[in-house]
Amino acid sequence: MKKAFITGITGQDGSYLAELLLEKDYQVYGLTRRTSTQNFARIEHIIHHPNLELISGDLMDQHSLTYPIKKIQPDEVYNLAAQSFVQASWEQPVLTGDFTAIGVTRVLEAIRLACPSAKFYQASSSEMFGKVRQTPQDENTPFYPRSPYGVAKVYGHWITVNYRESYDMFAVSGILFNHESPRRGLEFVTRKIANAVARIKLGKQEFIELGNLDAERDWGYAKDYVEAMWLMLQQDNPEDFVVGTGETHSVREFLQLSCKAAGIDNWESIYKHNPAFDRPAEVDQLIADPKRTQEKLGWKTSVTFEELVTLMVEAELEMESKK
């Protein structure tokens, strides 16, 4: 039985990845931060699985990473933990750097010292491209991050390359474009829209406040994207890959399709612009060139953009109708 160690297991990606690995008969160990109130909502349905064990630790604490990795001797380590909300990175830039950037080094050091044979996956981000230098973006596109989060992710990406080349470690980064699901945090614009539209449909609120509707992203389904993570660690040689759909859509389109899915005819009647949600430095358009990932990993998406939006809105309608 293969063993996998996941940081960020209680997040959107961590929960889907844990499901996938359990289905593949892995023994899964998940790192969780000890807080006064634990949030296990995303893994509630698997928390009692006999092959899942949760371990208390923190990316800010080197010992809490090194000790379990030494004890477990995992075959694969997936670093999905981060301060992952772009907007919050302006409000907490130092914390974002310590957690999202230096935290990667701590995980790599733990592997190097305690289990150097483990294969390592780092969750890189399309936000590293920022003010894009070429369109679409692939593995060779230069980085130009436009937020403290993007800058921290660039550090995490390059320190992974550095450990791979310096210590001959199997360490890879997946440069994942935006990927959503009903398990997305409410602070993210896609889930915020899906939830608000459902609440408006049910008469629980009147309108939604958003920032820039013209920002364009390459949005896919999170459940598909964790499969790409796993596939990267099944290769013979460590390589970085861009993961995305190759399509771009605006925040406005997401709102329009959400209204369509909920049966709201006029999207403009429920929308208000709030400058507080505009980013200090906007990333106008991100779009992946996933050709190499599709060819080398045999990976592909399973849902269209409209299907993804509908999936999220229907989940919100079901959840809100029960409250």
C-alpha positions as protocol buffer text, in pm:
chain_id: "A"
residue {
  index: 1
  type: MET
  ca { x: 0 y: 0 z: 0 }
}
residue {
  index: 2
  type: LYS
  ca { x: 144 y: 337 z: -105 }
}
residue {
  index: 3
  type: LYS
  ca { x: 153 y: 616 z: 150 }
}
residue {
  index: 4
  type: ALA
  ca { x: 74 y: 982 z: 77 }
}
residue {
  index: 5
  type: PHE
  ca { x: 119 y: 1285 z: 301 }
}
residue {
  index: 6
  type: ILE
  ca { x: -105 y: 1586 z: 223 }
}
residue {
  index: 7
  type: THR
  ca { x: -75 y: 1935 z: 368 }
}
residue {
  index: 8
  type: GLY
  ca { x: -395 y: 2137 z: 333 }
}
residue {
  index: 9
  type: ILE
  ca { x: -614 y: 1826 z: 337 }
}
residue {
  index: 10
  type: THR
  ca { x: -915 y: 2019 z: 473 }
}
residue {
  index: 11
  type: GLY
  ca { x: -916 y: 2257 z: 175 }
}
residue {
  index: 12
  type: GLN
  ca { x: -1095 y: 2221 z: -157 }
}
residue {
  index: 13
  type: ASP
  ca { x: -808 y: 2049 z: -339 }
}
residue {
  index: 14
  type: GLY
  ca { x: -692 y: 1851 z: -37 }
}
residue {
  index: 15
  type: SER
  ca { x: -1033 y: 1695 z: 14 }
}
residue {
  index: 16
  type: TYR
  ca { x: -1068 y: 1591 z: -351 }
}
residue {
  index: 17
  type: LEU
  ca { x: -711 y: 1459 z: -359 }
}
residue {
  index: 18
  type: ALA
  ca { x: -767 y: 1256 z: -42 }
}
residue {
  index: 19
  type: GLU
  ca { x: -1078 y: 1102 z: -200 }
}
residue {
  index: 20
  type: LEU
  ca { x: -885 y: 1013 z: -515 }
}
residue {
  index: 21
  type: LEU
  ca { x: -595 y: 854 z: -328 }
}
residue {
  index: 22
  type: LEU
  ca { x: -825 y: 655 z: -98 }
}
residue {
  index: 23
  type: GLU
  ca { x: -1002 y: 521 z: -408 }
}
residue {
  index: 24
  type: LYS
  ca { x: -660 y: 412 z: -532 }
}
residue {
  index: 25
  type: ASP
  ca { x: -597 y: 225 z: -204 }
}
residue {
  index: 26
  type: TYR
  ca { x: -339 y: 463 z: -61 }
}
residue {
  index: 27
  type: GLN
  ca { x: -280 y: 510 z: 310 }
}
residue {
  index: 28
  type: VAL
  ca { x: -341 y: 885 z: 341 }
}
residue {
  index: 29
  type: TYR
  ca { x: -199 y: 1111 z: 611 }
}
residue {
  index: 30
  type: GLY
  ca { x: -337 y: 1463 z: 629 }
}
residue {
  index: 31
  type: LEU
  ca { x: -171 y: 1755 z: 807 }
}
residue {
  index: 32
  type: THR
  ca { x: -416 y: 1985 z: 987 }
}
residue {
  index: 33
  type: ARG
  ca { x: -353 y: 2299 z: 1190 }
}
residue {
  index: 34
  type: ARG
  ca { x: -472 y: 2281 z: 1549 }
}
residue {
  index: 35
  type: THR
  ca { x: -728 y: 2556 z: 1610 }
}
residue {
  index: 36
  type: SER
  ca { x: -993 y: 2615 z: 1874 }
}
residue {
  index: 37
  type: THR
  ca { x: -1262 y: 2505 z: 1627 }
}
residue {
  index: 38
  type: GLN
  ca { x: -1165 y: 2250 z: 1362 }
}
residue {
  index: 39
  type: ASN
  ca { x: -1321 y: 2277 z: 1017 }
}
residue {
  index: 40
  type: PHE
  ca { x: -1349 y: 1928 z: 873 }
}
residue {
  index: 41
  type: ALA
  ca { x: -1660 y: 2000 z: 661 }
}
residue {
  index: 42
  type: ARG
  ca { x: -1492 y: 1911 z: 330 }
}
residue {
  index: 43
  type: ILE
  ca { x: -1361 y: 1576 z: 456 }
}
residue {
  index: 44
  type: GLU
  ca { x: -1649 y: 1488 z: 687 }
}
residue {
  index: 45
  type: HIS
  ca { x: -1760 y: 1203 z: 461 }
}
residue {
  index: 46
  type: ILE
  ca { x: -1416 y: 1035 z: 467 }
}
residue {
  index: 47
  type: ILE
  ca { x: -1287 y: 1133 z: 812 }
}
residue {
  index: 48
  type: HIS
  ca { x: -1354 y: 785 z: 955 }
}
residue {
  index: 49
  type: HIS
  ca { x: -1205 y: 599 z: 659 }
}
residue {
  index: 50
  type: PRO
  ca { x: -970 y: 328 z: 792 }
}
residue {
  index: 51
  type: ASN
  ca { x: -692 y: 441 z: 556 }
}
residue {
  index: 52
  type: LEU
  ca { x: -705 y: 809 z: 654 }
}
residue {
  index: 53
  type: GLU
  ca { x: -512 y: 953 z: 947 }
}
residue {
  index: 54
  type: LEU
  ca { x: -504 y: 1320 z: 1044 }
}
residue {
  index: 55
  type: ILE
  ca { x: -190 y: 1467 z: 1199 }
}
residue {
  index: 56
  type: SER
  ca { x: -156 y: 1798 z: 1380 }
}
residue {
  index: 57
  type: GLY
  ca { x: 108 y: 2031 z: 1234 }
}
residue {
  index: 58
  type: ASP
  ca { x: 178 y: 2365 z: 1071 }
}
residue {
  index: 59
  type: LEU
  ca { x: 381 y: 2494 z: 777 }
}
residue {
  index: 60
  type: MET
  ca { x: 524 y: 2756 z: 1015 }
}
residue {
  index: 61
  type: ASP
  ca { x: 671 y: 2485 z: 1243 }
}
residue {
  index: 62
  type: GLN
  ca { x: 960 y: 2286 z: 1095 }
}
residue {
  index: 63
  type: HIS
  ca { x: 954 y: 2009 z: 1358 }
}
residue {
  index: 64
  type: SER
  ca { x: 583 y: 1937 z: 1304 }
}
residue {
  index: 65
  type: LEU
  ca { x: 667 y: 1861 z: 939 }
}
residue {
  index: 66
  type: THR
  ca { x: 996 y: 1674 z: 977 }
}
residue {
  index: 67
  type: TYR
  ca { x: 884 y: 1442 z: 1256 }
}
residue {
  index: 68
  type: PRO
  ca { x: 574 y: 1289 z: 1086 }
}
residue {
  index: 69
  type: ILE
  ca { x: 751 y: 1258 z: 750 }
}
residue {
  index: 70
  type: LYS
  ca { x: 1036 y: 1074 z: 922 }
}
residue {
  index: 71
  type: LYS
  ca { x: 790 y: 847 z: 1103 }
}
residue {
  index: 72
  type: ILE
  ca { x: 556 y: 779 z: 806 }
}
residue {
  index: 73
  type: GLN
  ca { x: 818 y: 753 z: 527 }
}
residue {
  index: 74
  type: PRO
  ca { x: 561 y: 851 z: 262 }
}
residue {
  index: 75
  type: ASP
  ca { x: 594 y: 761 z: -105 }
}
residue {
  index: 76
  type: GLU
  ca { x: 434 y: 1091 z: -208 }
}
residue {
  index: 77
  type: VAL
  ca { x: 404 y: 1434 z: -44 }
}
residue {
  index: 78
  type: TYR
  ca { x: 153 y: 1691 z: -173 }
}
residue {
  index: 79
  type: ASN
  ca { x: 195 y: 2046 z: -46 }
}
residue {
  index: 80
  type: LEU
  ca { x: -146 y: 2210 z: -92 }
}
residue {
  index: 81
  type: ALA
  ca { x: -147 y: 2425 z: 223 }
}
residue {
  index: 82
  type: ALA
  ca { x: -114 y: 2801 z: 173 }
}
residue {
  index: 83
  type: GLN
  ca { x: -266 y: 3138 z: 245 }
}
residue {
  index: 84
  type: SER
  ca { x: -451 y: 3099 z: -83 }
}
residue {
  index: 85
  type: PHE
  ca { x: -683 y: 3401 z: -105 }
}
residue {
  index: 86
  type: VAL
  ca { x: -531 y: 3665 z: -334 }
}
residue {
  index: 87
  type: GLN
  ca { x: -727 y: 3959 z: -186 }
}
residue {
  index: 88
  type: ALA
  ca { x: -610 y: 3874 z: 168 }
}
residue {
  index: 89
  type: SER
  ca { x: -247 y: 3872 z: 57 }
}
residue {
  index: 90
  type: TRP
  ca { x: -249 y: 4253 z: 36 }
}
residue {
  index: 91
  type: GLU
  ca { x: -388 y: 4273 z: 388 }
}
residue {
  index: 92
  type: GLN
  ca { x: -144 y: 4012 z: 525 }
}
residue {
  index: 93
  type: PRO
  ca { x: 158 y: 4016 z: 292 }
}
residue {
  index: 94
  type: VAL
  ca { x: 413 y: 3904 z: 553 }
}
residue {
  index: 95
  type: LEU
  ca { x: 201 y: 3611 z: 671 }
}
residue {
  index: 96
  type: THR
  ca { x: 137 y: 3515 z: 308 }
}
residue {
  index: 97
  type: GLY
  ca { x: 511 y: 3513 z: 240 }
}
residue {
  index: 98
  type: ASP
  ca { x: 594 y: 3311 z: 549 }
}
residue {
  index: 99
  type: PHE
  ca { x: 322 y: 3054 z: 488 }
}
residue {
  index: 100
  type: THR
  ca { x: 292 y: 3033 z: 108 }
}
residue {
  index: 101
  type: ALA
  ca { x: 662 y: 3086 z: 24 }
}
residue {
  index: 102
  type: ILE
  ca { x: 887 y: 2986 z: 314 }
}
residue {
  index: 103
  type: GLY
  ca { x: 643 y: 2709 z: 411 }
}
residue {
  index: 104
  type: VAL
  ca { x: 736 y: 2527 z: 89 }
}
residue {
  index: 105
  type: THR
  ca { x: 1103 y: 2531 z: 192 }
}
residue {
  index: 106
  type: ARG
  ca { x: 1014 y: 2382 z: 528 }
}
residue {
  index: 107
  type: VAL
  ca { x: 831 y: 2092 z: 362 }
}
residue {
  index: 108
  type: LEU
  ca { x: 1119 y: 2036 z: 119 }
}
residue {
  index: 109
  type: GLU
  ca { x: 1370 y: 2042 z: 406 }
}
residue {
  index: 110
  type: ALA
  ca { x: 1161 y: 1789 z: 597 }
}
residue {
  index: 111
  type: ILE
  ca { x: 1166 y: 1556 z: 295 }
}
residue {
  index: 112
  type: ARG
  ca { x: 1537 y: 1609 z: 227 }
}
residue {
  index: 113
  type: LEU
  ca { x: 1631 y: 1531 z: 588 }
}
residue {
  index: 114
  type: ALA
  ca { x: 1377 y: 1263 z: 676 }
}
residue {
  index: 115
  type: CYS
  ca { x: 1260 y: 1088 z: 357 }
}
residue {
  index: 116
  type: PRO
  ca { x: 1459 y: 1194 z: 48 }
}
residue {
  index: 117
  type: SER
  ca { x: 1308 y: 919 z: -169 }
}
residue {
  index: 118
  type: ALA
  ca { x: 956 y: 1068 z: -143 }
}
residue {
  index: 119
  type: LYS
  ca { x: 809 y: 1230 z: -453 }
}
residue {
  index: 120
  type: PHE
  ca { x: 703 y: 1590 z: -389 }
}
residue {
  index: 121
  type: TYR
  ca { x: 424 y: 1794 z: -546 }
}
residue {
  index: 122
  type: GLN
  ca { x: 407 y: 2173 z: -502 }
}
residue {
  index: 123
  type: ALA
  ca { x: 85 y: 2361 z: -575 }
}
residue {
  index: 124
  type: SER
  ca { x: 201 y: 2645 z: -799 }
}
residue {
  index: 125
  type: SER
  ca { x: -49 y: 2893 z: -942 }
}
residue {
  index: 126
  type: SER
  ca { x: -140 y: 3076 z: -1262 }
}
residue {
  index: 127
  type: GLU
  ca { x: -128 y: 3394 z: -1051 }
}
residue {
  index: 128
  type: MET
  ca { x: 251 y: 3370 z: -1097 }
}
residue {
  index: 129
  type: PHE
  ca { x: 200 y: 3482 z: -1459 }
}
residue {
  index: 130
  type: GLY
  ca { x: 16 y: 3796 z: -1343 }
}
residue {
  index: 131
  type: LYS
  ca { x: 80 y: 4068 z: -1600 }
}
residue {
  index: 132
  type: VAL
  ca { x: 116 y: 3808 z: -1870 }
}
residue {
  index: 133
  type: ARG
  ca { x: 414 y: 3814 z: -2105 }
}
residue {
  index: 134
  type: GLN
  ca { x: 250 y: 3586 z: -2362 }
}
residue {
  index: 135
  type: THR
  ca { x: -94 y: 3440 z: -2435 }
}
residue {
  index: 136
  type: PRO
  ca { x: -179 y: 3161 z: -2375 }
}
residue {
  index: 137
  type: GLN
  ca { x: 56 y: 3073 z: -2089 }
}
residue {
  index: 138
  type: ASP
  ca { x: 261 y: 2752 z: -2089 }
}
residue {
  index: 139
  type: GLU
  ca { x: 551 y: 2603 z: -1891 }
}
residue {
  index: 140
  type: ASN
  ca { x: 800 y: 2847 z: -2049 }
}
residue {
  index: 141
  type: THR
  ca { x: 604 y: 3169 z: -2000 }
}
residue {
  index: 142
  type: PRO
  ca { x: 797 y: 3419 z: -1781 }
}
residue {
  index: 143
  type: PHE
  ca { x: 643 y: 3509 z: -1445 }
}
residue {
  index: 144
  type: TYR
  ca { x: 524 y: 3860 z: -1358 }
}
residue {
  index: 145
  type: PRO
  ca { x: 319 y: 3827 z: -1036 }
}
residue {
  index: 146
  type: ARG
  ca { x: 80 y: 4110 z: -945 }
}
residue {
  index: 147
  type: SER
  ca { x: 2 y: 4032 z: -581 }
}
residue {
  index: 148
  type: PRO
  ca { x: 188 y: 3926 z: -265 }
}
residue {
  index: 149
  type: TYR
  ca { x: 23 y: 3587 z: -314 }
}
residue {
  index: 150
  type: GLY
  ca { x: 159 y: 3558 z: -669 }
}
residue {
  index: 151
  type: VAL
  ca { x: 507 y: 3662 z: -554 }
}
residue {
  index: 152
  type: ALA
  ca { x: 499 y: 3403 z: -273 }
}
residue {
  index: 153
  type: LYS
  ca { x: 393 y: 3133 z: -520 }
}
residue {
  index: 154
  type: VAL
  ca { x: 685 y: 3223 z: -749 }
}
residue {
  index: 155
  type: TYR
  ca { x: 922 y: 3166 z: -457 }
}
residue {
  index: 156
  type: GLY
  ca { x: 757 y: 2832 z: -381 }
}
residue {
  index: 157
  type: HIS
  ca { x: 787 y: 2731 z: -745 }
}
residue {
  index: 158
  type: TRP
  ca { x: 1155 y: 2819 z: -780 }
}
residue {
  index: 159
  type: ILE
  ca { x: 1261 y: 2671 z: -446 }
}
residue {
  index: 160
  type: THR
  ca { x: 1105 y: 2345 z: -567 }
}
residue {
  index: 161
  type: VAL
  ca { x: 1311 y: 2363 z: -887 }
}
residue {
  index: 162
  type: ASN
  ca { x: 1617 y: 2445 z: -677 }
}
residue {
  index: 163
  type: TYR
  ca { x: 1578 y: 2141 z: -450 }
}
residue {
  index: 164
  type: ARG
  ca { x: 1515 y: 1918 z: -752 }
}
residue {
  index: 165
  type: GLU
  ca { x: 1835 y: 2032 z: -920 }
}
residue {
  index: 166
  type: SER
  ca { x: 2049 y: 2062 z: -605 }
}
residue {
  index: 167
  type: TYR
  ca { x: 1957 y: 1742 z: -424 }
}
residue {
  index: 168
  type: ASP
  ca { x: 1833 y: 1518 z: -708 }
}
residue {
  index: 169
  type: MET
  ca { x: 1487 y: 1505 z: -549 }
}
residue {
  index: 170
  type: PHE
  ca { x: 1171 y: 1409 z: -737 }
}
residue {
  index: 171
  type: ALA
  ca { x: 1010 y: 1751 z: -683 }
}
residue {
  index: 172
  type: VAL
  ca { x: 758 y: 1898 z: -926 }
}
residue {
  index: 173
  type: SER
  ca { x: 520 y: 2192 z: -947 }
}
residue {
  index: 174
  type: GLY
  ca { x: 175 y: 2194 z: -1102 }
}
residue {
  index: 175
  type: ILE
  ca { x: 100 y: 2541 z: -1236 }
}
residue {
  index: 176
  type: LEU
  ca { x: -275 y: 2516 z: -1192 }
}
residue {
  index: 177
  type: PHE
  ca { x: -512 y: 2771 z: -1336 }
}
residue {
  index: 178
  type: ASN
  ca { x: -832 y: 2858 z: -1147 }
}
residue {
  index: 179
  type: HIS
  ca { x: -1024 y: 2548 z: -1047 }
}
residue {
  index: 180
  type: GLU
  ca { x: -1358 y: 2561 z: -871 }
}
residue {
  index: 181
  type: SER
  ca { x: -1621 y: 2337 z: -712 }
}
residue {
  index: 182
  type: PRO
  ca { x: -1900 y: 2348 z: -454 }
}
residue {
  index: 183
  type: ARG
  ca { x: -1620 y: 2307 z: -197 }
}
residue {
  index: 184
  type: ARG
  ca { x: -1462 y: 2643 z: -284 }
}
residue {
  index: 185
  type: GLY
  ca { x: -1433 y: 2889 z: 3 }
}
residue {
  index: 186
  type: LEU
  ca { x: -1706 y: 3155 z: 19 }
}
residue {
  index: 187
  type: GLU
  ca { x: -1446 y: 3433 z: -9 }
}
residue {
  index: 188
  type: PHE
  ca { x: -1360 y: 3330 z: -367 }
}
residue {
  index: 189
  type: VAL
  ca { x: -1555 y: 3513 z: -637 }
}
residue {
  index: 190
  type: THR
  ca { x: -1695 y: 3200 z: -806 }
}
residue {
  index: 191
  type: ARG
  ca { x: -1844 y: 3054 z: -489 }
}
residue {
  index: 192
  type: LYS
  ca { x: -1949 y: 3402 z: -376 }
}
residue {
  index: 193
  type: ILE
  ca { x: -2147 y: 3446 z: -699 }
}
residue {
  index: 194
  type: ALA
  ca { x: -2300 y: 3097 z: -692 }
}
residue {
  index: 195
  type: ASN
  ca { x: -2406 y: 3138 z: -330 }
}
residue {
  index: 196
  type: ALA
  ca { x: -2544 y: 3490 z: -371 }
}
residue {
  index: 197
  type: VAL
  ca { x: -2743 y: 3400 z: -682 }
}
residue {
  index: 198
  type: ALA
  ca { x: -2896 y: 3103 z: -498 }
}
residue {
  index: 199
  type: ARG
  ca { x: -2985 y: 3322 z: -200 }
}
residue {
  index: 200
  type: ILE
  ca { x: -3138 y: 3586 z: -429 }
}
residue {
  index: 201
  type: LYS
  ca { x: -3343 y: 3319 z: -605 }
}
residue {
  index: 202
  type: LEU
  ca { x: -3469 y: 3198 z: -267 }
}
residue {
  index: 203
  type: GLY
  ca { x: -3549 y: 3552 z: -149 }
}
residue {
  index: 204
  type: LYS
  ca { x: -3275 y: 3562 z: 115 }
}
residue {
  index: 205
  type: GLN
  ca { x: -3091 y: 3865 z: -25 }
}
residue {
  index: 206
  type: GLU
  ca { x: -3151 y: 4132 z: -290 }
}
residue {
  index: 207
  type: PHE
  ca { x: -2824 y: 4184 z: -479 }
}
residue {
  index: 208
  type: ILE
  ca { x: -2457 y: 4090 z: -504 }
}
residue {
  index: 209
  type: GLU
  ca { x: -2162 y: 4331 z: -474 }
}
residue {
  index: 210
  type: LEU
  ca { x: -1861 y: 4255 z: -693 }
}
residue {
  index: 211
  type: GLY
  ca { x: -1546 y: 4422 z: -818 }
}
residue {
  index: 212
  type: ASN
  ca { x: -1409 y: 4407 z: -1174 }
}
residue {
  index: 213
  type: LEU
  ca { x: -1643 y: 4206 z: -1398 }
}
residue {
  index: 214
  type: ASP
  ca { x: -1403 y: 4222 z: -1694 }
}
residue {
  index: 215
  type: ALA
  ca { x: -1127 y: 4010 z: -1536 }
}
residue {
  index: 216
  type: GLU
  ca { x: -1091 y: 3688 z: -1735 }
}
residue {
  index: 217
  type: ARG
  ca { x: -980 y: 3350 z: -1602 }
}
residue {
  index: 218
  type: ASP
  ca { x: -933 y: 2994 z: -1719 }
}
residue {
  index: 219
  type: TRP
  ca { x: -1177 y: 2810 z: -1491 }
}
residue {
  index: 220
  type: GLY
  ca { x: -1193 y: 2432 z: -1451 }
}
residue {
  index: 221
  type: TYR
  ca { x: -1331 y: 2169 z: -1212 }
}
residue {
  index: 222
  type: ALA
  ca { x: -1117 y: 2104 z: -902 }
}
residue {
  index: 223
  type: LYS
  ca { x: -1193 y: 1732 z: -900 }
}
residue {
  index: 224
  type: ASP
  ca { x: -1029 y: 1701 z: -1244 }
}
residue {
  index: 225
  type: TYR
  ca { x: -724 y: 1900 z: -1137 }
}
residue {
  index: 226
  type: VAL
  ca { x: -624 y: 1679 z: -844 }
}
residue {
  index: 227
  type: GLU
  ca { x: -596 y: 1389 z: -1088 }
}
residue {
  index: 228
  type: ALA
  ca { x: -333 y: 1592 z: -1275 }
}
residue {
  index: 229
  type: MET
  ca { x: -141 y: 1632 z: -947 }
}
residue {
  index: 230
  type: TRP
  ca { x: -139 y: 1256 z: -897 }
}
residue {
  index: 231
  type: LEU
  ca { x: -38 y: 1189 z: -1258 }
}
residue {
  index: 232
  type: MET
  ca { x: 266 y: 1418 z: -1223 }
}
residue {
  index: 233
  type: LEU
  ca { x: 401 y: 1199 z: -943 }
}
residue {
  index: 234
  type: GLN
  ca { x: 349 y: 879 z: -1146 }
}
residue {
  index: 235
  type: GLN
  ca { x: 600 y: 986 z: -1413 }
}
residue {
  index: 236
  type: ASP
  ca { x: 952 y: 847 z: -1442 }
}
residue {
  index: 237
  type: ASN
  ca { x: 1112 y: 1191 z: -1441 }
}
residue {
  index: 238
  type: PRO
  ca { x: 1018 y: 1506 z: -1244 }
}
residue {
  index: 239
  type: GLU
  ca { x: 871 y: 1777 z: -1466 }
}
residue {
  index: 240
  type: ASP
  ca { x: 651 y: 2082 z: -1410 }
}
residue {
  index: 241
  type: PHE
  ca { x: 318 y: 2110 z: -1591 }
}
residue {
  index: 242
  type: VAL
  ca { x: 58 y: 2377 z: -1668 }
}
residue {
  index: 243
  type: VAL
  ca { x: -295 y: 2259 z: -1591 }
}
residue {
  index: 244
  type: GLY
  ca { x: -597 y: 2440 z: -1734 }
}
residue {
  index: 245
  type: THR
  ca { x: -878 y: 2420 z: -1986 }
}
residue {
  index: 246
  type: GLY
  ca { x: -739 y: 2646 z: -2258 }
}
residue {
  index: 247
  type: GLU
  ca { x: -1055 y: 2859 z: -2245 }
}
residue {
  index: 248
  type: THR
  ca { x: -1102 y: 3199 z: -2083 }
}
residue {
  index: 249
  type: HIS
  ca { x: -1421 y: 3349 z: -1939 }
}
residue {
  index: 250
  type: SER
  ca { x: -1497 y: 3674 z: -1758 }
}
residue {
  index: 251
  type: VAL
  ca { x: -1641 y: 3726 z: -1412 }
}
residue {
  index: 252
  type: ARG
  ca { x: -1940 y: 3878 z: -1595 }
}
residue {
  index: 253
  type: GLU
  ca { x: -1994 y: 3549 z: -1784 }
}
residue {
  index: 254
  type: PHE
  ca { x: -1979 y: 3357 z: -1458 }
}
residue {
  index: 255
  type: LEU
  ca { x: -2246 y: 3583 z: -1311 }
}
residue {
  index: 256
  type: GLN
  ca { x: -2465 y: 3561 z: -1622 }
}
residue {
  index: 257
  type: LEU
  ca { x: -2448 y: 3181 z: -1637 }
}
residue {
  index: 258
  type: SER
  ca { x: -2514 y: 3157 z: -1263 }
}
residue {
  index: 259
  type: CYS
  ca { x: -2832 y: 3360 z: -1308 }
}
residue {
  index: 260
  type: LYS
  ca { x: -2932 y: 3138 z: -1600 }
}
residue {
  index: 261
  type: ALA
  ca { x: -2878 y: 2825 z: -1388 }
}
residue {
  index: 262
  type: ALA
  ca { x: -3093 y: 2971 z: -1109 }
}
residue {
  index: 263
  type: GLY
  ca { x: -3367 y: 3096 z: -1341 }
}
residue {
  index: 264
  type: ILE
  ca { x: -3299 y: 3468 z: -1289 }
}
residue {
  index: 265
  type: ASP
  ca { x: -3372 y: 3656 z: -1613 }
}
residue {
  index: 266
  type: ASN
  ca { x: -3194 y: 3990 z: -1563 }
}
residue {
  index: 267
  type: TRP
  ca { x: -2847 y: 3963 z: -1409 }
}
residue {
  index: 268
  type: GLU
  ca { x: -2795 y: 4341 z: -1409 }
}
residue {
  index: 269
  type: SER
  ca { x: -3088 y: 4387 z: -1173 }
}
residue {
  index: 270
  type: ILE
  ca { x: -2910 y: 4199 z: -894 }
}
residue {
  index: 271
  type: TYR
  ca { x: -2556 y: 4334 z: -944 }
}
residue {
  index: 272
  type: LYS
  ca { x: -2383 y: 4629 z: -776 }
}
residue {
  index: 273
  type: HIS
  ca { x: -2023 y: 4736 z: -828 }
}
residue {
  index: 274
  type: ASN
  ca { x: -1819 y: 4776 z: -509 }
}
residue {
  index: 275
  type: PRO
  ca { x: -1472 y: 4936 z: -559 }
}
residue {
  index: 276
  type: ALA
  ca { x: -1358 y: 4774 z: -234 }
}
residue {
  index: 277
  type: PHE
  ca { x: -1342 y: 4443 z: -423 }
}
residue {
  index: 278
  type: ASP
  ca { x: -1119 y: 4580 z: -700 }
}
residue {
  index: 279
  type: ARG
  ca { x: -758 y: 4462 z: -669 }
}
residue {
  index: 280
  type: PRO
  ca { x: -478 y: 4722 z: -627 }
}
residue {
  index: 281
  type: ALA
  ca { x: -305 y: 4556 z: -925 }
}
residue {
  index: 282
  type: GLU
  ca { x: -543 y: 4356 z: -1142 }
}
residue {
  index: 283
  type: VAL
  ca { x: -458 y: 4047 z: -1342 }
}
residue {
  index: 284
  type: ASP
  ca { x: -666 y: 4108 z: -1653 }
}
residue {
  index: 285
  type: GLN
  ca { x: -654 y: 3774 z: -1833 }
}
residue {
  index: 286
  type: LEU
  ca { x: -517 y: 3427 z: -1765 }
}
residue {
  index: 287
  type: ILE
  ca { x: -550 y: 3139 z: -2012 }
}
residue {
  index: 288
  type: ALA
  ca { x: -360 y: 2810 z: -2012 }
}
residue {
  index: 289
  type: ASP
  ca { x: -194 y: 2621 z: -2292 }
}
residue {
  index: 290
  type: PRO
  ca { x: -243 y: 2267 z: -2150 }
}
residue {
  index: 291
  type: LYS
  ca { x: -123 y: 2088 z: -2465 }
}
residue {
  index: 292
  type: ARG
  ca { x: 188 y: 1937 z: -2304 }
}
residue {
  index: 293
  type: THR
  ca { x: -9 y: 1818 z: -1999 }
}
residue {
  index: 294
  type: GLN
  ca { x: -271 y: 1655 z: -2219 }
}
residue {
  index: 295
  type: GLU
  ca { x: -9 y: 1483 z: -2436 }
}
residue {
  index: 296
  type: LYS
  ca { x: 241 y: 1369 z: -2171 }
}
residue {
  index: 297
  type: LEU
  ca { x: 4 y: 1293 z: -1882 }
}
residue {
  index: 298
  type: GLY
  ca { x: -303 y: 1193 z: -2083 }
}
residue {
  index: 299
  type: TRP
  ca { x: -504 y: 1437 z: -1870 }
}
residue {
  index: 300
  type: LYS
  ca { x: -824 y: 1613 z: -1976 }
}
residue {
  index: 301
  type: THR
  ca { x: -1115 y: 1800 z: -1822 }
}
residue {
  index: 302
  type: SER
  ca { x: -1453 y: 1631 z: -1771 }
}
residue {
  index: 303
  type: VAL
  ca { x: -1693 y: 1928 z: -1750 }
}
residue {
  index: 304
  type: THR
  ca { x: -1751 y: 2242 z: -1956 }
}
residue {
  index: 305
  type: PHE
  ca { x: -1747 y: 2591 z: -1810 }
}
residue {
  index: 306
  type: GLU
  ca { x: -2127 y: 2617 z: -1818 }
}
residue {
  index: 307
  type: GLU
  ca { x: -2161 y: 2273 z: -1657 }
}
residue {
  index: 308
  type: LEU
  ca { x: -1923 y: 2381 z: -1380 }
}
residue {
  index: 309
  type: VAL
  ca { x: -2122 y: 2699 z: -1310 }
}
residue {
  index: 310
  type: THR
  ca { x: -2450 y: 2503 z: -1308 }
}
residue {
  index: 311
  type: LEU
  ca { x: -2300 y: 2241 z: -1075 }
}
residue {
  index: 312
  type: MET
  ca { x: -2197 y: 2510 z: -827 }
}
residue {
  index: 313
  type: VAL
  ca { x: -2529 y: 2700 z: -838 }
}
residue {
  index: 314
  type: GLU
  ca { x: -2736 y: 2384 z: -796 }
}
residue {
  index: 315
  type: ALA
  ca { x: -2524 y: 2285 z: -493 }
}
residue {
  index: 316
  type: GLU
  ca { x: -2586 y: 2629 z: -340 }
}
residue {
  index: 317
  type: LEU
  ca { x: -2960 y: 2614 z: -408 }
}
residue {
  index: 318
  type: GLU
  ca { x: -2978 y: 2277 z: -237 }
}
residue {
  index: 319
  type: MET
  ca { x: -2772 y: 2392 z: 62 }
}
residue {
  index: 320
  type: GLU
  ca { x: -2950 y: 2726 z: 109 }
}
residue {
  index: 321
  type: SER
  ca { x: -3296 y: 2571 z: 77 }
}
residue {
  index: 322
  type: LYS
  ca { x: -3217 y: 2351 z: 378 }
}
residue {
  index: 323
  type: LYS
  ca { x: -3123 y: 2643 z: 605 }
}
